[in-house]
Amino acid sequence: MKNLPGYLLKLIIPTAACIAAAFAIALCLAVPVPASADDDWRKLHEEVQAGRIKPLGDILDSLLRDWDGQVIDVEFEEDDGQRLYEIELLGSEGQVVEFEVDAVTGELLGIEGTNINGMRRQ
């Protein structure tokens, strides 16, 4: 490289750096990526379509027949093989109450929060 003119060295070095960077990026892209949230929701949708879990809409309809509040958070999780919806409602007095519902049966398993009875429909 010592015999090359200066203007060629200025072209070769950045080009080599670009090729090395492109190679490094290509290697990063080839690494498997963990399942995304989209994949999780797709699997959940498939479970609902297959009838293995209840649709969230059915769960919310049932819950809101007996309880007054606005839905502020919903999570689906599997805990020791049990599939659960965890649903948080905001009550009229500002209380937040979490309802744990069996996603397979729709059964209400537990309630946590303050002034729970203030949210019960009469």
Backbone as ProteinMPNN parsed JSONL, in Angstrom:
{"seq_chain_A": "MKNLPGYLLKLIIPTAACIAAAFAIALCLAVPVPASADDDWRKLHEEVQAGRIKPLGDILDSLLRDWDGQVIDVEFEEDDGQRLYEIELLGSEGQVVEFEVDAVTGELLGIEGTNINGMRRQ", "coords_chain_A": {"N_chain_A": [[0.806, -1.19, 0.0], [2.113, 1.09, 0.391], [3.115, 2.025, -1.991], [0.989, 3.056, -3.366], [-0.77, 5.854, -4.717], [-1.733, 8.755, -2.798], [-4.407, 9.645, -3.124], [-5.726, 7.302, -3.866], [-5.433, 5.706, -1.594], [-7.061, 7.1, 0.143], [-9.526, 6.42, -0.87], [-9.607, 3.605, -0.679], [-9.368, 2.872, 2.092], [-11.758, 3.945, 3.469], [-13.642, 2.479, 1.998], [-13.044, -0.184, 2.637], [-13.622, -0.088, 5.344], [-16.377, 0.358, 5.244], [-17.216, -2.027, 4.027], [-16.513, -3.86, 6.014], [-18.181, -2.972, 8.079], [-20.696, -3.446, 6.918], [-20.59, -6.217, 6.713], [-20.515, -6.893, 9.446], [-23.039, -5.983, 10.243], [-24.636, -7.665, 8.709], [-24.037, -10.117, 9.92], [-25.175, -9.708, 12.432], [-27.863, -9.563, 11.75], [-28.328, -12.131, 10.968], [-28.505, -13.605, 13.25], [-30.721, -15.461, 15.281], [-33.815, -14.034, 16.274], [-35.552, -13.371, 19.296], [-38.979, -14.418, 19.989], [-41.466, -12.086, 19.14], [-43.732, -9.62, 20.546], [-45.833, -9.506, 18.796], [-45.885, -12.092, 17.76], [-46.621, -13.459, 20.068], [-49.231, -12.481, 20.474], [-50.386, -13.428, 18.157], [-50.297, -16.201, 18.57], [-51.968, -16.325, 20.779], [-54.371, -15.493, 19.632], [-54.792, -17.654, 17.905], [-55.245, -19.651, 19.791], [-57.667, -18.783, 20.883], [-59.292, -18.924, 18.587], [-59.268, -21.657, 18.197], [-60.776, -22.452, 20.296], [-59.691, -23.031, 22.743], [-59.197, -21.154, 24.682], [-61.132, -18.529, 26.199], [-62.55, -15.768, 24.412], [-61.332, -12.441, 24.861], [-63.23, -10.383, 24.757], [-65.625, -11.669, 25.549], [-64.969, -12.295, 28.18], [-64.621, -9.725, 29.284], [-67.228, -8.655, 28.906], [-68.702, -10.282, 30.645], [-67.459, -9.684, 33.093], [-67.958, -6.918, 33.364], [-70.678, -6.898, 33.639], [-71.121, -7.435, 36.276], [-69.471, -5.728, 37.672], [-68.585, -2.309, 38.131], [-66.738, -0.074, 36.254], [-63.858, 1.219, 34.461], [-61.904, -0.292, 31.997], [-58.49, -0.457, 32.369], [-56.168, -1.86, 32.031], [-55.02, -4.885, 30.619], [-53.788, -8.116, 30.857], [-52.432, -11.138, 29.623], [-51.469, -14.202, 30.851], [-49.505, -17.133, 31.542], [-49.45, -19.154, 34.263], [-47.883, -21.494, 36.051], [-48.941, -23.403, 34.258], [-51.567, -22.656, 34.198], [-53.854, -20.664, 32.479], [-54.381, -17.258, 32.393], [-56.338, -14.266, 32.524], [-55.505, -11.07, 33.506], [-57.089, -8.375, 34.675], [-57.417, -4.948, 35.006], [-59.497, -2.613, 36.538], [-60.675, 0.729, 36.677], [-62.251, 2.372, 39.185], [-65.169, 4.436, 40.017], [-64.487, 6.045, 42.109], [-61.841, 6.397, 41.879], [-60.391, 4.178, 42.559], [-58.299, 1.358, 41.917], [-58.767, -1.828, 40.778], [-57.843, -5.184, 40.535], [-58.692, -7.962, 38.619], [-58.583, -11.421, 38.472], [-58.92, -13.813, 36.089], [-59.825, -17.014, 34.969], [-58.717, -18.009, 31.917], [-59.554, -20.122, 30.389], [-61.973, -21.182, 31.399], [-63.408, -18.927, 32.133], [-63.972, -18.312, 34.694], [-64.059, -16.281, 37.615], [-61.284, -15.825, 39.518], [-59.943, -14.379, 41.473], [-59.773, -11.259, 43.315], [-58.239, -8.149, 43.755], [-57.528, -5.164, 45.503], [-58.533, -1.833, 46.536], [-61.482, -0.696, 48.229], [-63.267, -2.441, 46.952], [-65.929, -3.341, 47.033], [-67.253, -1.0, 46.425], [-67.333, -0.967, 43.73], [-68.987, -2.939, 42.922], [-71.768, -3.94, 41.056], [-75.211, -3.238, 41.615]], "CA_chain_A": [[0.0, 0.0, 0.0], [2.989, 2.255, 0.446], [3.386, 2.492, -3.342], [-0.206, 3.625, -3.96], [-0.905, 7.299, -4.548], [-2.539, 9.177, -1.647], [-5.848, 9.726, -3.421], [-6.267, 5.942, -3.87], [-5.512, 5.268, -0.2], [-8.242, 7.738, 0.731], [-10.69, 5.676, -1.341], [-9.545, 2.204, -0.256], [-9.581, 2.713, 3.539], [-13.182, 4.042, 3.81], [-14.382, 1.391, 1.363], [-12.802, -1.376, 3.459], [-14.367, 0.1, 6.594], [-17.797, 0.166, 4.912], [-17.432, -3.458, 3.795], [-16.445, -4.507, 7.323], [-19.403, -2.612, 8.801], [-21.802, -4.162, 6.286], [-20.45, -7.621, 7.109], [-20.906, -6.982, 10.855], [-24.492, -5.838, 10.282], [-25.198, -8.907, 8.154], [-23.918, -11.151, 10.952], [-26.173, -9.418, 13.467], [-29.182, -9.879, 11.219], [-28.443, -13.578, 10.807], [-28.734, -14.199, 14.565], [-32.153, -15.607, 15.529], [-34.411, -13.026, 17.143], [-36.585, -13.984, 20.121], [-40.354, -14.16, 19.568], [-41.916, -10.743, 19.447], [-45.065, -9.509, 21.114], [-46.772, -9.835, 17.722], [-45.988, -13.548, 17.713], [-47.386, -13.865, 21.245], [-50.642, -12.196, 20.233], [-50.843, -14.329, 17.09], [-50.537, -17.5, 19.21], [-53.149, -16.157, 21.616], [-55.504, -15.471, 18.708], [-54.992, -19.025, 17.445], [-55.835, -20.39, 20.908], [-59.067, -18.367, 20.947], [-59.968, -19.48, 17.41], [-59.393, -23.108, 18.385], [-61.686, -22.695, 21.411], [-58.962, -23.469, 23.937], [-59.388, -20.099, 25.685], [-62.264, -17.655, 25.917], [-62.185, -14.464, 23.863], [-61.275, -11.368, 25.841], [-64.504, -9.666, 24.733], [-66.577, -12.404, 26.384], [-64.535, -12.144, 29.571], [-64.916, -8.349, 29.703], [-68.683, -8.523, 29.011], [-69.108, -10.948, 31.878], [-66.922, -8.939, 34.23], [-68.6, -5.607, 33.477], [-72.072, -7.086, 34.072], [-71.153, -7.479, 37.736], [-68.578, -4.726, 38.254], [-68.613, -1.005, 37.475], [-65.406, 0.499, 36.124], [-63.277, 1.325, 33.129], [-60.751, -1.159, 31.806], [-57.268, 0.324, 32.163], [-55.055, -2.739, 31.679], [-55.323, -6.312, 30.46], [-52.622, -8.953, 30.589], [-52.65, -12.574, 29.529], [-50.253, -14.912, 31.263], [-49.597, -18.531, 31.948], [-48.82, -19.299, 35.566], [-47.912, -22.915, 36.409], [-49.819, -24.104, 33.346], [-52.908, -22.075, 34.205], [-53.937, -19.487, 31.619], [-55.116, -16.239, 33.126], [-56.456, -12.853, 32.162], [-55.465, -10.146, 34.634], [-57.781, -7.191, 34.17], [-57.524, -3.858, 35.98], [-60.566, -1.646, 36.317], [-60.629, 1.975, 37.431], [-63.581, 2.642, 39.728], [-65.649, 5.817, 39.994], [-63.84, 6.776, 43.207], [-60.406, 6.412, 41.604], [-59.743, 2.941, 42.989], [-57.883, 0.407, 40.887], [-59.006, -3.191, 41.245], [-57.385, -6.198, 39.589], [-59.478, -9.185, 38.581], [-57.875, -12.539, 37.868], [-59.949, -14.652, 35.484], [-59.352, -18.196, 34.261], [-58.943, -17.764, 30.489], [-60.16, -21.303, 29.773], [-63.355, -21.352, 31.864], [-64.052, -17.638, 32.368], [-64.258, -18.202, 36.13], [-63.352, -15.255, 38.376], [-60.471, -16.539, 40.506], [-59.528, -13.523, 42.57], [-59.918, -9.811, 43.182], [-57.354, -7.411, 44.65], [-57.622, -3.719, 45.386], [-59.189, -1.13, 47.639], [-62.893, -0.337, 48.026], [-63.778, -3.353, 45.914], [-67.397, -3.363, 47.06], [-67.733, 0.227, 45.8], [-67.431, -1.186, 42.279], [-69.942, -4.023, 42.642], [-73.067, -3.47, 40.548], [-76.359, -3.653, 42.458]], "C_chain_A": [[0.847, 1.25, 0.0], [3.209, 2.846, -0.939], [2.169, 3.135, -4.006], [-0.24, 5.138, -3.743], [-1.872, 7.609, -3.411], [-4.031, 9.202, -1.927], [-6.491, 8.342, -3.465], [-6.387, 5.386, -2.449], [-6.752, 5.846, 0.473], [-9.523, 7.025, 0.293], [-10.742, 4.26, -0.782], [-9.903, 2.044, 1.219], [-11.056, 2.877, 3.907], [-14.007, 2.91, 3.203], [-14.226, 0.107, 2.167], [-13.583, -1.285, 4.767], [-15.861, -0.123, 6.356], [-18.117, -1.308, 4.708], [-17.43, -4.209, 5.127], [-17.711, -4.215, 8.131], [-20.607, -3.36, 8.229], [-21.777, -5.642, 6.664], [-20.906, -7.81, 8.558], [-22.426, -6.878, 10.998], [-25.168, -7.106, 9.771], [-25.13, -10.039, 9.17], [-24.962, -10.952, 12.042], [-27.568, -9.801, 13.002], [-29.392, -11.373, 11.067], [-28.723, -14.285, 12.131], [-30.232, -14.326, 14.791], [-32.641, -14.579, 16.542], [-35.48, -13.705, 17.991], [-37.986, -13.602, 19.623], [-40.798, -12.781, 20.021], [-43.298, -10.779, 20.073], [-46.123, -9.837, 20.056], [-46.964, -11.342, 17.613], [-46.808, -14.068, 18.885], [-48.88, -13.649, 21.02], [-51.206, -13.082, 19.129], [-51.162, -15.705, 17.685], [-51.792, -17.446, 20.073], [-54.412, -16.173, 20.752], [-55.822, -16.881, 18.209], [-55.644, -19.878, 18.533], [-57.321, -20.055, 21.057], [-59.847, -18.991, 19.795], [-60.199, -20.984, 17.554], [-60.326, -23.458, 19.549], [-61.007, -23.151, 22.687], [-58.973, -22.414, 25.037], [-60.534, -19.207, 25.241], [-61.777, -16.338, 25.336], [-62.233, -13.386, 24.948], [-62.59, -10.602, 25.887], [-65.556, -10.335, 25.597], [-66.255, -12.24, 27.857], [-64.904, -10.756, 30.082], [-66.421, -8.129, 29.841], [-69.184, -9.107, 30.312], [-68.674, -10.151, 33.107], [-67.689, -7.628, 34.447], [-70.104, -5.7, 33.739], [-72.175, -6.981, 35.589], [-70.368, -6.36, 38.409], [-68.612, -3.448, 37.434], [-67.198, -0.45, 37.426], [-64.976, 0.557, 34.681], [-62.04, 0.441, 33.064], [-59.53, -0.275, 31.548], [-56.069, -0.542, 31.81], [-55.548, -4.17, 31.583], [-54.022, -7.027, 30.163], [-53.081, -10.397, 30.49], [-51.361, -13.23, 29.972], [-50.567, -16.357, 31.582], [-48.787, -18.673, 33.223], [-48.981, -20.741, 36.014], [-48.92, -23.692, 35.562], [-51.241, -23.572, 33.304], [-52.899, -20.786, 33.383], [-54.876, -18.473, 32.255], [-55.204, -14.93, 32.367], [-56.369, -12.071, 33.467], [-55.98, -8.819, 34.11], [-57.878, -6.158, 35.285], [-58.638, -2.925, 35.566], [-60.332, -0.434, 37.2], [-62.046, 2.289, 37.866], [-63.905, 4.123, 39.74], [-65.025, 6.673, 41.083], [-62.323, 6.802, 43.05], [-59.673, 5.157, 42.042], [-59.398, 2.072, 41.793], [-58.024, -0.986, 41.482], [-58.588, -4.157, 40.148], [-58.214, -7.461, 39.751], [-58.659, -10.246, 37.866], [-58.923, -13.544, 37.401], [-59.293, -15.821, 34.763], [-59.718, -18.024, 32.784], [-59.62, -18.948, 29.793], [-61.649, -21.398, 30.123], [-64.124, -20.038, 31.989], [-64.369, -17.393, 33.833], [-63.409, -17.101, 36.766], [-62.62, -15.936, 39.518], [-60.088, -15.677, 41.697], [-59.697, -12.051, 42.242], [-58.985, -9.171, 44.202], [-57.564, -5.925, 44.425], [-58.294, -3.126, 46.605], [-60.597, -0.74, 47.238], [-63.514, -1.144, 46.891], [-65.296, -3.313, 45.858], [-68.009, -2.1, 46.469], [-67.888, 0.092, 44.301], [-68.441, -2.262, 41.912], [-71.262, -3.418, 42.174], [-74.178, -4.032, 41.421], [-77.35, -4.459, 41.674]], "O_chain_A": [[0.376, 2.335, -0.342], [3.465, 4.044, -1.06], [2.29, 3.702, -5.092], [0.208, 5.636, -2.71], [-2.742, 6.795, -3.101], [-4.833, 8.827, -1.072], [-7.67, 8.204, -3.141], [-7.342, 4.673, -2.141], [-7.412, 5.175, 1.268], [-10.509, 7.033, 1.029], [-11.82, 3.769, -0.446], [-10.678, 1.151, 1.56], [-11.585, 2.015, 4.609], [-14.961, 2.434, 3.819], [-15.202, -0.62, 2.353], [-14.136, -2.278, 5.241], [-16.534, -0.732, 7.187], [-19.157, -1.791, 5.156], [-18.256, -5.096, 5.34], [-18.25, -5.105, 8.789], [-21.444, -3.854, 8.984], [-22.822, -6.245, 6.906], [-21.603, -8.776, 8.866], [-23.028, -7.607, 11.787], [-26.159, -7.561, 10.342], [-26.062, -10.836, 9.273], [-25.563, -11.915, 12.518], [-28.366, -10.311, 13.788], [-30.533, -11.833, 11.041], [-29.136, -15.444, 12.135], [-30.962, -13.374, 14.516], [-31.97, -14.293, 17.533], [-36.24, -14.526, 17.479], [-38.159, -12.6, 18.929], [-40.533, -12.367, 21.15], [-43.95, -11.822, 20.127], [-47.181, -10.379, 20.378], [-48.08, -11.814, 17.397], [-47.597, -15.0, 18.73], [-49.695, -14.517, 21.332], [-52.381, -13.447, 19.167], [-52.18, -16.306, 17.343], [-52.581, -18.391, 20.102], [-55.406, -16.802, 21.114], [-56.99, -17.256, 18.104], [-56.49, -20.723, 18.242], [-58.136, -20.937, 21.326], [-60.937, -19.526, 19.998], [-61.207, -21.512, 17.087], [-60.632, -24.631, 19.765], [-61.673, -23.611, 23.615], [-58.779, -22.745, 26.207], [-60.864, -19.139, 24.057], [-60.716, -15.842, 25.717], [-63.08, -13.428, 25.84], [-63.023, -10.206, 26.969], [-66.3, -9.657, 26.305], [-67.151, -12.068, 28.683], [-65.437, -10.618, 31.183], [-66.857, -7.483, 30.793], [-70.0, -8.496, 31.003], [-69.45, -9.974, 34.046], [-68.026, -7.278, 35.578], [-70.741, -4.688, 34.031], [-73.177, -6.506, 36.125], [-70.578, -6.076, 39.588], [-68.66, -3.485, 36.204], [-66.53, -0.368, 38.457], [-65.637, 0.019, 33.793], [-61.224, 0.438, 33.986], [-59.529, 0.548, 30.632], [-55.055, -0.027, 31.338], [-56.388, -4.608, 32.368], [-53.244, -6.591, 29.314], [-54.002, -10.821, 31.187], [-50.28, -12.855, 29.519], [-51.705, -16.742, 31.847], [-47.598, -18.356, 33.263], [-50.091, -21.172, 36.326], [-49.66, -24.531, 36.077], [-52.036, -23.992, 32.463], [-52.039, -19.926, 33.572], [-56.012, -18.788, 32.608], [-54.276, -14.535, 31.662], [-57.081, -12.376, 34.424], [-55.386, -8.215, 33.217], [-58.362, -6.456, 36.377], [-58.725, -2.499, 34.414], [-59.854, -0.553, 38.328], [-62.939, 2.454, 37.034], [-63.037, 4.964, 39.506], [-65.034, 7.9, 40.987], [-61.604, 7.183, 43.974], [-58.451, 5.08, 41.909], [-60.11, 2.054, 40.79], [-57.477, -1.285, 42.543], [-58.933, -3.975, 38.98], [-58.413, -7.962, 40.858], [-58.109, -10.005, 36.792], [-59.707, -14.061, 38.197], [-58.318, -15.64, 34.033], [-60.895, -17.909, 32.444], [-60.199, -18.783, 28.719], [-62.482, -21.659, 29.256], [-65.355, -20.034, 31.956], [-64.971, -16.375, 34.177], [-62.211, -16.992, 36.504], [-63.241, -16.551, 40.385], [-59.926, -16.184, 42.807], [-59.756, -11.647, 41.081], [-58.937, -9.584, 45.361], [-57.754, -5.479, 43.293], [-58.587, -3.822, 47.577], [-60.878, -0.485, 46.067], [-64.183, -0.61, 46.007], [-65.886, -3.259, 44.779], [-69.166, -2.119, 46.051], [-68.508, 0.942, 43.663], [-68.724, -2.477, 40.733], [-71.805, -2.51, 42.803], [-74.093, -5.16, 41.904], [-78.367, -4.887, 42.22]]}, "name": "protein", "num_of_chains": 1, "seq": "MKNLPGYLLKLIIPTAACIAAAFAIALCLAVPVPASADDDWRKLHEEVQAGRIKPLGDILDSLLRDWDGQVIDVEFEEDDGQRLYEIELLGSEGQVVEFEVDAVTGELLGIEGTNINGMRRQ"}
